Amino acid sequence: QVTGYLDDCTCDVETIDAFNNYKLFPRLNELLESDYFRYYKVNLQKPCPFWDDSSHCGMRDCAVQPCPSDEVPDGIRSGSYKYSEEANNLAEECEEAKRLGAVDDSLSTETRQAVLQWTQHDDSSDSFCEADDIHSPDAEYVDLLLNPERYTGYKGPDAWKIWNSIYEENCFKPQNVKRPLASGRGESFIYLTKWVRVCVEKRAFYRLISGLHASINIHLSARYLLQDTWSEKKWGPNVTEFQQRFDEVLTRGEGPRRLKNLYFLYLIELRALSKVLPFFERPGFQLYTGNKSQDAEMKHLLLEILHLAKSFPLHFDENSFFAGNKEEAAKLKEEFRLHFKNISKIMDCVGCFKCRLWGKLQTQGLGTALKILFSENLIEKIPESGPSYGFQLTRQEIVALFNAFGR
């Protein structure tokens, strides 16, 4: 049932399947298993900013196992936002980038400005996400390969409350469309068929969130706890769970649409990867972990993936976004950004830590993709060598972007 063309773009499901399954995903999977991309620094202790929440999931499968610091490669641990060996050497001499003025003058002005730039740009207004304070004592490195996204037992009213607040308060949707919800289950039906008066940007926003929701539900259905005995745990696909969330009859026609929204989300993130190539192509950019040969190999693989993304024949045309009246477009873009920022804050209200980890990572990844698409002019101006002042990505954003796309 999930076939043919997607709304609002010229691409079809079959083209995406062939491109992803045979060309892109095998390479991406290899990249995500490397040290640079498997360690993600996250603060899972932030309080929920919207309601009092003490319902932290006590089940074993909800827990996140942080990395002992000696397991995290030196190059990553010594400065999570720094990319090069040169920049990491600086980190050992001074605690904060703000104190770089005291560094020995043999450090080039260019490098000093670049490192300051890396830390300052996170406060810039083009951020679509509520970024974690990675320097907080509560922030810890997590090995994503040891904490896979899968079923945790987190459902019912708590999970319902999260998705309800995302859709009802932060998602653009037609005012007259009612959304009956069954709070007893983690699942809910969304009847959104009257798109007549909803502009392309707001429609796209809703579809991105719906696609993210679909992705999360697919992962917990595909890696479900099928057997839990004292001797072993068996994980695997739960077809019944998948059908309850996506079957056309059981979801009153919504299921296939949700799955198409997942393809739409894929297209948006693929488009961002194709656009950000100049940032990663600069000779000065490294996927720095301290292991020179592996770092060079992974950068080569990364560029191969980005060139492949660029070669995709049926890209989404983001020029249809914010293309109308300039004043209206600017207002809409800001509304878009603030809605998304709010959704990233809601992730601190997720009661299950493993779900919170993947929720935070995937919203940051999508936020980074949107930041890239809305920074095209800045990316085009990136010099081939030297610091990229106008446009920056932190290590956190890079790790989140590629892992979210991997999901």
XYZ file of N, CA and C in Angstrom, residues 53-58 62 154 158-159 162 346-356:
66
model
N 7.334 15.990 36.496
C 7.394 14.616 35.999
C 8.339 13.800 36.863
N 7.751 12.857 37.605
C 8.604 12.005 38.434
C 8.460 10.551 38.002
N 7.880 10.351 36.810
C 7.550 8.989 36.392
C 8.686 8.333 35.618
N 9.921 8.453 36.102
C 11.020 7.832 35.362
C 10.866 6.322 35.377
N 11.009 5.779 34.189
C 10.762 4.361 33.965
C 11.767 3.510 34.741
N 11.255 2.615 35.572
C 12.157 1.805 36.385
C 12.562 0.493 35.742
N 14.639 0.332 29.950
C 14.559 1.786 29.769
C 15.884 2.462 30.124
N 7.900 1.292 27.537
C 7.400 2.639 27.843
C 6.178 2.920 26.977
N 1.753 8.034 30.012
C 2.961 8.870 29.969
C 3.433 9.115 28.536
N 3.511 8.029 27.750
C 3.947 8.167 26.359
C 2.915 8.957 25.553
N 3.306 12.751 25.963
C 4.407 13.332 25.175
C 3.939 13.633 23.755
N 10.512 19.186 24.810
C 9.578 18.163 25.309
C 10.294 16.834 25.525
N 11.386 16.602 24.776
C 12.111 15.334 24.921
C 12.669 15.152 26.338
N 12.856 16.263 27.077
C 13.311 16.154 28.471
C 12.183 15.683 29.394
N 10.972 15.547 28.849
C 9.843 15.074 29.657
C 9.584 13.582 29.459
N 10.339 12.948 28.550
C 10.154 11.513 28.295
C 10.656 10.728 29.511
N 9.773 9.899 30.068
C 10.095 9.224 31.329
C 11.082 8.081 31.211
N 11.227 7.510 30.021
C 12.139 6.383 29.822
C 13.453 6.914 29.266
N 14.562 6.641 29.939
C 15.837 7.262 29.564
C 16.328 6.842 28.178
N 16.119 5.581 27.813
C 16.583 5.145 26.494
C 15.767 5.824 25.394
N 14.443 5.962 25.656
C 13.577 6.666 24.691
C 13.979 8.139 24.633
N 14.334 8.680 25.783
C 14.755 10.091 25.847
C 16.044 10.299 25.046
